Tab-separated table of C-alpha atoms in Angstrom:
chain	number	residue	atom	x	y	z
A	1	UNK	CA	-8.350	-15.315	48.451
A	2	UNK	CA	-5.444	-14.303	47.582
A	3	UNK	CA	-2.114	-16.371	48.476
A	4	UNK	CA	-0.042	-13.839	48.367
A	5	UNK	CA	0.600	-10.354	50.601
A	6	UNK	CA	0.216	-7.207	48.524
A	7	UNK	CA	3.367	-5.745	48.437
A	8	UNK	CA	5.278	-2.919	50.939
A	9	UNK	CA	6.732	-1.457	47.531
A	10	UNK	CA	4.615	0.868	45.103
A	11	UNK	CA	6.153	2.253	41.659
A	12	UNK	CA	6.421	5.968	42.520
A	13	UNK	CA	5.475	6.701	38.720
A	14	UNK	CA	2.155	4.512	38.176
A	15	UNK	CA	2.116	5.927	34.642
A	16	UNK	CA	2.961	2.825	32.537
A	17	UNK	CA	0.131	3.658	29.345
A	18	UNK	CA	1.090	3.096	25.698
A	19	UNK	CA	0.126	6.518	24.706
A	20	UNK	CA	-0.146	9.255	25.910
A	21	UNK	CA	3.238	7.820	27.519
A	22	UNK	CA	4.023	8.995	30.855
A	23	UNK	CA	6.062	12.622	31.206
A	24	UNK	CA	9.524	12.525	31.777
A	25	UNK	CA	10.891	12.517	35.219
A	26	UNK	CA	11.072	15.850	37.137
A	27	UNK	CA	8.456	17.073	34.960
A	28	UNK	CA	5.094	20.414	36.304
A	29	UNK	CA	2.423	22.335	34.748
A	30	UNK	CA	4.960	24.833	35.609
A	31	UNK	CA	8.053	23.413	32.828
A	32	UNK	CA	5.200	24.975	30.246
A	33	UNK	CA	5.608	28.883	31.986
A	34	UNK	CA	7.250	29.785	28.297
A	35	UNK	CA	4.652	28.557	25.960
A	36	UNK	CA	3.344	31.023	23.457
A	37	UNK	CA	-0.513	32.031	24.638
A	38	UNK	CA	-3.129	34.328	23.095
A	39	UNK	CA	-1.048	34.494	19.849
A	40	UNK	CA	-1.017	33.593	16.329
A	41	UNK	CA	1.292	29.975	15.808
A	42	UNK	CA	2.473	32.455	13.092
A	43	UNK	CA	3.568	35.249	14.847
A	44	UNK	CA	7.489	35.363	15.070
A	45	UNK	CA	7.254	34.304	18.527
A	46	UNK	CA	5.215	31.259	17.767
A	47	UNK	CA	7.127	30.107	14.768
A	48	UNK	CA	10.141	30.449	16.738
A	49	UNK	CA	9.212	28.031	19.400
A	50	UNK	CA	8.313	25.672	16.401
A	51	UNK	CA	11.372	25.588	14.598
A	52	UNK	CA	13.214	25.322	18.310
A	53	UNK	CA	11.121	21.837	18.085
A	54	UNK	CA	11.873	20.906	14.577
A	55	UNK	CA	15.533	21.497	15.951
A	56	UNK	CA	16.236	20.094	19.008
A	57	UNK	CA	14.229	16.980	17.508
A	58	UNK	CA	17.309	17.185	14.339
A	59	UNK	CA	19.731	17.285	17.860
A	60	UNK	CA	18.391	14.725	19.580
A	61	UNK	CA	17.105	11.964	17.239
A	62	UNK	CA	19.806	12.634	15.166
A	63	UNK	CA	18.673	13.758	12.074
A	64	UNK	CA	20.217	14.047	8.863
A	65	UNK	CA	21.233	17.506	8.061
A	66	UNK	CA	19.504	16.447	4.076
A	67	UNK	CA	15.970	15.228	5.909
A	68	UNK	CA	13.201	17.638	6.566
A	69	UNK	CA	11.452	17.476	9.692
A	70	UNK	CA	7.833	18.786	9.969
A	71	UNK	CA	5.005	19.501	12.199
A	72	UNK	CA	1.720	18.213	10.982
A	73	UNK	CA	-2.205	17.488	12.584
A	74	UNK	CA	-3.806	14.464	13.310
A	75	UNK	CA	-0.661	12.421	15.632
A	76	UNK	CA	1.339	9.921	14.213
A	77	UNK	CA	-1.783	8.677	12.068
A	78	UNK	CA	-2.093	11.758	10.432
A	79	UNK	CA	1.878	12.371	9.389
A	80	UNK	CA	1.357	8.598	8.137
A	81	UNK	CA	-1.264	9.494	5.934
A	82	UNK	CA	0.156	12.394	4.746
A	83	UNK	CA	2.918	10.775	2.906
A	84	UNK	CA	0.658	7.812	1.289
A	85	UNK	CA	-1.387	10.014	0.137
A	86	UNK	CA	1.026	12.022	-1.491
A	87	UNK	CA	3.499	9.984	-2.634
A	88	UNK	CA	2.392	5.967	-3.364
A	89	UNK	CA	1.084	5.561	-6.796
A	90	UNK	CA	4.023	5.603	-9.491
A	91	UNK	CA	5.292	2.085	-8.249
A	92	UNK	CA	4.224	-1.453	-6.672
A	93	UNK	CA	3.459	-1.051	-2.971
A	94	UNK	CA	3.965	-4.082	0.220
A	95	UNK	CA	3.317	-3.422	3.308
A	96	UNK	CA	4.053	-5.013	6.421
A	97	UNK	CA	1.417	-5.655	8.661
A	98	UNK	CA	1.488	-7.505	12.146
A	99	UNK	CA	-0.193	-5.450	14.617
A	100	UNK	CA	-3.748	-2.716	14.288
A	101	UNK	CA	-1.697	-0.121	12.881
A	102	UNK	CA	0.037	-1.587	10.563
A	103	UNK	CA	-3.597	-3.578	9.300
A	104	UNK	CA	-4.234	0.388	9.334
A	105	UNK	CA	-1.800	1.460	6.563
A	106	UNK	CA	-3.303	-1.565	4.279
A	107	UNK	CA	-7.035	-0.529	5.000
A	108	UNK	CA	-5.656	2.869	3.751
A	109	UNK	CA	-3.922	1.702	0.817
A	110	UNK	CA	-5.890	-1.118	-0.813
A	111	UNK	CA	-9.752	0.042	0.209
A	112	UNK	CA	-9.421	3.980	0.401
A	113	UNK	CA	-6.440	4.371	-2.114
A	114	UNK	CA	-7.566	1.489	-4.343
A	115	UNK	CA	-4.119	0.794	-5.035
A	116	UNK	CA	-3.217	-2.921	-5.620
A	117	UNK	CA	-1.167	-3.497	-2.701
A	118	UNK	CA	1.142	-6.963	-1.642
A	119	UNK	CA	0.240	-7.658	2.119
A	120	UNK	CA	3.700	-9.353	4.063
A	121	UNK	CA	1.304	-10.257	6.758
A	122	UNK	CA	1.347	-11.970	10.471
A	123	UNK	CA	0.226	-12.508	13.780
A	124	UNK	CA	0.320	-10.833	17.031
A	125	UNK	CA	3.758	-11.488	18.229
A	126	UNK	CA	5.664	-12.461	15.191
A	127	UNK	CA	7.103	-10.549	11.937
A	128	UNK	CA	6.535	-11.150	8.302
A	129	UNK	CA	9.256	-12.593	6.365
A	130	UNK	CA	11.430	-9.920	6.063
A	131	UNK	CA	12.809	-11.650	2.333
A	132	UNK	CA	10.469	-11.029	0.414
A	133	UNK	CA	10.653	-7.765	0.616
A	134	UNK	CA	11.236	-5.850	-3.133
A	135	UNK	CA	13.910	-3.525	-4.115
A	136	UNK	CA	11.721	-2.023	-7.140
A	137	UNK	CA	8.389	-1.035	-4.675
A	138	UNK	CA	7.650	1.023	-2.418
A	139	UNK	CA	7.452	-0.085	1.155
A	140	UNK	CA	5.271	0.484	4.213
A	141	UNK	CA	6.166	-0.820	7.497
A	142	UNK	CA	6.040	0.024	11.497
A	143	UNK	CA	9.212	-0.266	12.793
A	144	UNK	CA	7.506	-0.909	16.037
A	145	UNK	CA	4.005	-2.574	16.549
A	146	UNK	CA	3.724	-1.177	19.549
A	147	UNK	CA	-0.115	-3.094	20.031
A	148	UNK	CA	2.300	-6.131	19.152
A	149	UNK	CA	5.439	-5.476	21.421
A	150	UNK	CA	7.567	-6.738	17.747
A	151	UNK	CA	9.483	-4.676	16.075
A	152	UNK	CA	12.500	-5.200	13.588
A	153	UNK	CA	15.732	-5.664	14.805
A	154	UNK	CA	17.175	-4.069	12.183
A	155	UNK	CA	16.318	-2.232	8.616
A	156	UNK	CA	18.881	-4.987	6.558
A	157	UNK	CA	15.735	-6.188	4.821
A	158	UNK	CA	16.019	-3.085	2.625
A	159	UNK	CA	17.735	-2.887	0.206
A	160	UNK	CA	20.850	0.353	-0.111
A	161	UNK	CA	20.168	-0.020	-3.813
A	162	UNK	CA	16.276	0.809	-3.739
A	163	UNK	CA	14.378	1.726	-6.296
A	164	UNK	CA	11.291	2.237	-4.356
A	165	UNK	CA	10.794	4.701	-0.822
A	166	UNK	CA	10.396	3.342	2.425
A	167	UNK	CA	7.754	4.902	4.065
A	168	UNK	CA	8.148	3.770	8.328
A	169	UNK	CA	5.877	4.870	10.747
A	170	UNK	CA	8.245	4.828	14.230
A	171	UNK	CA	6.285	6.149	16.832
A	172	UNK	CA	7.170	3.870	19.408
A	173	UNK	CA	10.652	3.227	18.208
A	174	UNK	CA	11.008	6.842	17.814
A	175	UNK	CA	14.176	8.024	20.869
A	176	UNK	CA	14.016	4.523	22.089
A	177	UNK	CA	15.442	2.520	19.308
A	178	UNK	CA	18.229	2.739	16.745
A	179	UNK	CA	16.578	3.847	13.054
A	180	UNK	CA	18.845	3.232	10.433
A	181	UNK	CA	18.518	7.081	8.328
A	182	UNK	CA	20.522	5.059	5.446
A	183	UNK	CA	17.256	3.321	4.517
A	184	UNK	CA	14.360	5.186	5.257
A	185	UNK	CA	12.947	7.898	3.300
A	186	UNK	CA	9.735	8.674	5.695
A	187	UNK	CA	9.625	8.456	8.831
A	188	UNK	CA	6.902	9.315	11.320
A	189	UNK	CA	5.951	9.506	15.042
A	190	UNK	CA	4.252	11.670	18.160
A	191	UNK	CA	5.324	13.115	20.566
A	192	UNK	CA	3.021	10.843	22.989
A	193	UNK	CA	5.014	8.313	22.114
A	194	UNK	CA	8.396	8.267	23.553
A	195	UNK	CA	8.325	11.883	24.506
A	196	UNK	CA	5.503	11.257	27.131
A	197	UNK	CA	4.084	14.358	24.996
A	198	UNK	CA	0.793	15.433	24.660
A	199	UNK	CA	-1.340	14.468	22.007
A	200	UNK	CA	-2.840	15.541	18.717
A	201	UNK	CA	0.263	16.330	16.766
A	202	UNK	CA	2.610	14.391	14.248
A	203	UNK	CA	6.016	14.382	13.261
A	204	UNK	CA	6.692	14.125	9.443
A	205	UNK	CA	10.710	13.628	8.328
A	206	UNK	CA	11.215	13.517	4.584
A	207	UNK	CA	14.836	12.091	2.822
A	208	UNK	CA	15.528	13.761	0.114
A	209	UNK	CA	14.142	10.829	-1.908
A	210	UNK	CA	10.662	11.398	-0.819
A	211	UNK	CA	10.901	15.129	-1.374
A	212	UNK	CA	12.288	13.868	-4.990
A	213	UNK	CA	8.916	11.608	-5.081
A	214	UNK	CA	6.844	14.296	-4.360
A	215	UNK	CA	7.932	16.877	-6.534
A	216	UNK	CA	7.824	14.151	-9.492
A	217	UNK	CA	4.764	12.836	-8.866
A	218	UNK	CA	0.923	14.369	-8.662
A	219	UNK	CA	-1.819	11.548	-7.220
A	220	UNK	CA	-4.625	10.722	-9.300
A	221	UNK	CA	-6.625	11.194	-6.212
A	222	UNK	CA	-8.495	14.301	-4.358
A	223	UNK	CA	-5.962	15.224	-1.922
A	224	UNK	CA	-7.319	16.772	1.388
A	225	UNK	CA	-5.601	20.794	2.178
A	226	UNK	CA	-3.920	19.024	5.556
A	227	UNK	CA	-1.782	17.005	3.242
A	228	UNK	CA	-0.415	19.214	0.686
A	229	UNK	CA	2.699	19.208	1.016
A	230	UNK	CA	3.581	20.905	-2.790
A	231	UNK	CA	2.981	24.324	-4.088
A	232	UNK	CA	3.088	24.867	-8.214
A	233	UNK	CA	6.265	25.986	-9.415
A	234	UNK	CA	7.278	28.981	-12.234
A	235	UNK	CA	8.096	26.298	-14.662
A	236	UNK	CA	4.742	24.036	-14.444
A	237	UNK	CA	6.287	21.538	-11.576
A	238	UNK	CA	5.710	20.675	-8.091
A	239	UNK	CA	7.880	21.754	-4.736
A	240	UNK	CA	7.974	20.839	-1.612
A	241	UNK	CA	6.853	23.963	0.565
A	242	UNK	CA	9.121	24.620	2.406
A	243	UNK	CA	7.934	26.605	5.035
A	244	UNK	CA	5.914	23.600	6.087
A	245	UNK	CA	9.476	22.170	7.456
A	246	UNK	CA	10.224	25.661	9.379
A	247	UNK	CA	7.582	26.033	11.172
A	248	UNK	CA	4.928	27.134	9.531
A	249	UNK	CA	2.537	24.363	10.153
A	250	UNK	CA	-0.889	23.840	7.766
A	251	UNK	CA	-2.774	23.410	10.679
A	252	UNK	CA	-3.232	25.481	13.426
A	253	UNK	CA	-1.153	23.725	17.006
A	254	UNK	CA	-1.607	23.781	20.408
A	255	UNK	CA	1.386	25.601	21.287
A	256	UNK	CA	0.960	24.548	24.911
A	257	UNK	CA	2.118	21.075	22.979
A	258	UNK	CA	4.480	22.535	21.783
A	259	UNK	CA	6.607	23.826	25.060
A	260	UNK	CA	5.996	19.712	26.167
A	261	UNK	CA	7.707	18.816	23.173
A	262	UNK	CA	10.798	21.589	23.504
A	263	UNK	CA	10.615	20.536	27.380
A	264	UNK	CA	10.873	16.310	26.996
A	265	UNK	CA	13.318	17.144	24.083
A	266	UNK	CA	15.347	19.449	26.744
A	267	UNK	CA	15.394	16.416	29.003
A	268	UNK	CA	16.510	13.778	26.384
A	269	UNK	CA	19.493	16.409	25.481
A	270	UNK	CA	20.182	17.558	29.272
A	271	UNK	CA	20.492	12.760	30.601
A	272	UNK	CA	22.757	12.181	27.676
A	273	UNK	CA	20.773	12.164	23.799
A	274	UNK	CA	19.936	9.417	21.478
A	275	UNK	CA	22.301	6.943	23.453
A	276	UNK	CA	21.371	7.396	27.331
A	277	UNK	CA	17.353	7.428	26.098
A	278	UNK	CA	17.401	4.322	24.250
A	279	UNK	CA	20.001	2.891	26.972
A	280	UNK	CA	17.005	3.565	29.597
A	281	UNK	CA	14.166	2.149	27.304
A	282	UNK	CA	16.709	-1.080	27.289
A	283	UNK	CA	16.992	-1.673	31.170
A	284	UNK	CA	13.400	-1.186	30.994
A	285	UNK	CA	12.775	-3.786	29.591
A	286	UNK	CA	15.868	-5.354	30.819
A	287	UNK	CA	13.542	-5.124	34.750
A	288	UNK	CA	10.751	-6.965	32.682
A	289	UNK	CA	12.853	-10.049	31.274
A	290	UNK	CA	14.884	-10.596	34.354
A	291	UNK	CA	10.986	-10.659	36.336
A	292	UNK	CA	9.432	-13.032	32.793
A	293	UNK	CA	12.482	-15.408	32.846
A	294	UNK	CA	11.536	-16.412	36.644
A	295	UNK	CA	7.539	-16.056	36.049
A	296	UNK	CA	5.607	-19.125	35.660
A	297	UNK	CA	2.391	-17.684	34.564
A	298	UNK	CA	3.438	-15.047	31.940
A	299	UNK	CA	5.723	-15.205	28.396
A	300	UNK	CA	6.096	-11.815	25.573
A	301	UNK	CA	3.826	-11.994	23.091
A	302	UNK	CA	7.178	-11.647	21.085
A	303	UNK	CA	8.736	-15.006	21.501
A	304	UNK	CA	12.080	-13.719	19.506
A	305	UNK	CA	14.056	-11.498	21.477
A	306	UNK	CA	16.024	-10.296	18.485
A	307	UNK	CA	12.537	-8.255	17.586
A	308	UNK	CA	11.169	-7.935	20.813
A	309	UNK	CA	10.396	-3.987	21.579
A	310	UNK	CA	12.140	-2.127	24.752
A	311	UNK	CA	8.365	0.263	24.462
A	312	UNK	CA	5.443	-0.981	23.994
A	313	UNK	CA	6.109	-4.436	25.722
A	314	UNK	CA	3.340	-6.686	25.954
A	315	UNK	CA	2.565	-9.834	28.315
A	316	UNK	CA	0.777	-12.399	27.814
A	317	UNK	CA	-0.616	-14.934	30.236
A	318	UNK	CA	0.255	-18.429	29.582
A	319	UNK	CA	-0.731	-20.552	33.428
A	320	UNK	CA	-3.035	-23.125	32.253
A	321	UNK	CA	-5.491	-22.758	34.301
A	322	UNK	CA	-6.303	-19.160	32.221
A	323	UNK	CA	-5.285	-20.645	28.540
A	324	UNK	CA	-7.932	-23.636	29.778
A	325	UNK	CA	-10.804	-21.021	29.926
A	326	UNK	CA	-12.572	-19.937	26.374
A	327	UNK	CA	-11.282	-16.826	24.387
A	328	UNK	CA	-13.625	-14.448	25.713
A	329	UNK	CA	-12.661	-15.931	29.530
A	330	UNK	CA	-9.452	-15.033	28.761
A	331	UNK	CA	-9.893	-12.177	27.421
A	332	UNK	CA	-11.921	-10.752	30.994
A	333	UNK	CA	-8.867	-12.694	32.615
A	334	UNK	CA	-7.261	-10.030	31.493
A	335	UNK	CA	-9.142	-7.131	32.036
A	336	UNK	CA	-9.515	-8.071	35.924
A	337	UNK	CA	-5.610	-8.019	35.958
A	338	UNK	CA	-5.359	-4.516	34.574
A	339	UNK	CA	-8.224	-3.324	36.441
A	340	UNK	CA	-6.703	-4.445	40.067
A	341	UNK	CA	-3.421	-3.187	39.361
A	342	UNK	CA	-5.524	0.402	38.102
A	343	UNK	CA	-7.438	0.158	41.322
A	344	UNK	CA	-4.346	-0.462	43.413
A	345	UNK	CA	-2.955	3.094	41.724
A	346	UNK	CA	0.385	0.885	41.248
A	347	UNK	CA	-0.193	0.343	37.353
A	348	UNK	CA	-2.834	2.558	35.356
A	349	UNK	CA	-3.588	1.836	31.929
A	350	UNK	CA	-1.607	-1.647	30.990
A	351	UNK	CA	-4.107	-3.669	29.614
A	352	UNK	CA	-4.020	-4.894	25.728
A	353	UNK	CA	-4.676	-3.227	22.742
A	354	UNK	CA	-8.254	-4.160	22.392
A	355	UNK	CA	-7.670	-5.907	18.989
A	356	UNK	CA	-4.826	-7.233	20.409
A	357	UNK	CA	-4.078	-10.936	21.744
A	358	UNK	CA	-5.671	-10.548	25.742
A	359	UNK	CA	-2.811	-9.526	27.910
A	360	UNK	CA	-1.025	-6.467	29.461
A	361	UNK	CA	1.626	-3.936	27.907
A	362	UNK	CA	3.243	-2.222	29.766
A	363	UNK	CA	5.394	1.191	28.139
A	364	UNK	CA	8.950	1.094	28.899
A	365	UNK	CA	10.713	4.015	26.700
A	366	UNK	CA	13.155	6.079	28.201
A	367	UNK	CA	10.076	8.297	30.664
A	368	UNK	CA	9.737	5.307	32.876
A	369	UNK	CA	12.205	4.914	35.528
A	370	UNK	CA	13.742	1.445	35.847
A	371	UNK	CA	13.301	0.852	39.298
A	372	UNK	CA	9.571	1.732	38.691
A	373	UNK	CA	9.434	-1.666	36.690
A	374	UNK	CA	11.414	-3.552	39.403
A	375	UNK	CA	8.637	-2.424	41.778
A	376	UNK	CA	5.950	-3.106	39.559
A	377	UNK	CA	6.378	-7.204	39.604
A	378	UNK	CA	5.560	-8.022	42.572
A	379	UNK	CA	2.719	-5.978	41.651
A	380	UNK	CA	1.593	-7.958	39.073
A	381	UNK	CA	2.520	-11.529	40.884
A	382	UNK	CA	0.000	-10.295	43.486
A	383	UNK	CA	-2.852	-9.374	41.158
A	384	UNK	CA	-2.535	-12.860	38.998
A	385	UNK	CA	-2.851	-14.404	42.404
A	386	UNK	CA	-5.829	-12.601	43.228
A	387	UNK	CA	-7.768	-12.920	40.185
A	388	UNK	CA	-6.268	-16.416	39.479
A	389	UNK	CA	-7.713	-16.723	43.139
A	390	UNK	CA	-11.283	-15.219	42.497
A	391	UNK	CA	-11.266	-17.892	39.161
A	392	UNK	CA	-11.121	-20.829	41.163
A	393	UNK	CA	-13.163	-19.836	43.525
A	394	UNK	CA	-15.725	-19.088	41.082
């Protein structure tokens, strides 16, 4: 039997999934009534809606004017892989791997493209040694580890006079953490993270140095159609296909998803833009931080507050009754925690990522209300007490 009564207050919105994430406050399906349906996405109206999504992204995310923004296939993964396949090869390559998706990019580069790259790795909850990042090499890294709850605190480890290009997977950092555009040449994200949008689409942002790489380098490997961003120019060289970054997508996009992204971007601008979206995410993390500080059975997976994510917040169970269990039993305990919370309808999809250490992962991006995070914490205590009691009775 649990020793705690069920809390009286429930989160108004129990969606704490780390992707797709909670819709923006006040969202309803009626917000999509202007979607261009039953029409070609290449029609004048369809292109206009795609261009609006691009323009609003530039405004809210504060993307520099000389960067290109495109909507591409395959979510954030597609956007990252377009950059990897198209740009890597002419220089040495370094990769930072401190969570699942960073490790995926290692596989892409070393196993698929067969490039001999230097991998700077770290266990879940930690960052690699950033002092080893070289200015003469291309760099691939995730700004925020969605599956580890760890982020880089800033881009100071990237040289201002770098010779290589920097490819940054920012899918769970964009709109919540301050990206240093002067240090980044390729930035990717997906709508279903900090915007609470729908899946399937990625956003690919290219700086001038990335464009120069595309136009000066032709990879040795075959290039799938979805990855092709250049076309032959009259002088025999390559030129970036600018129409991709003006609303003429390579693939057929879902105009419902496009409309949903526009709605989220309108909301972001209305509440105060990037600064307010970052503040909301910080407030959500602070609410969890205050609870963790007074709670004995749980800790952040990311030990260093400077590198702790304010979006994909990962928690680990440290109670000795659980840590004394075999690894598979610890994983089972964490799954039961998430199951109990979902059964009560107070926290949906908060289990840790399948490859990460057992625990909980609570999305704290800007579309989540701080009041819901605060209402959740007593339920986390209740769920732990409930599952711990079952463990003791077994």
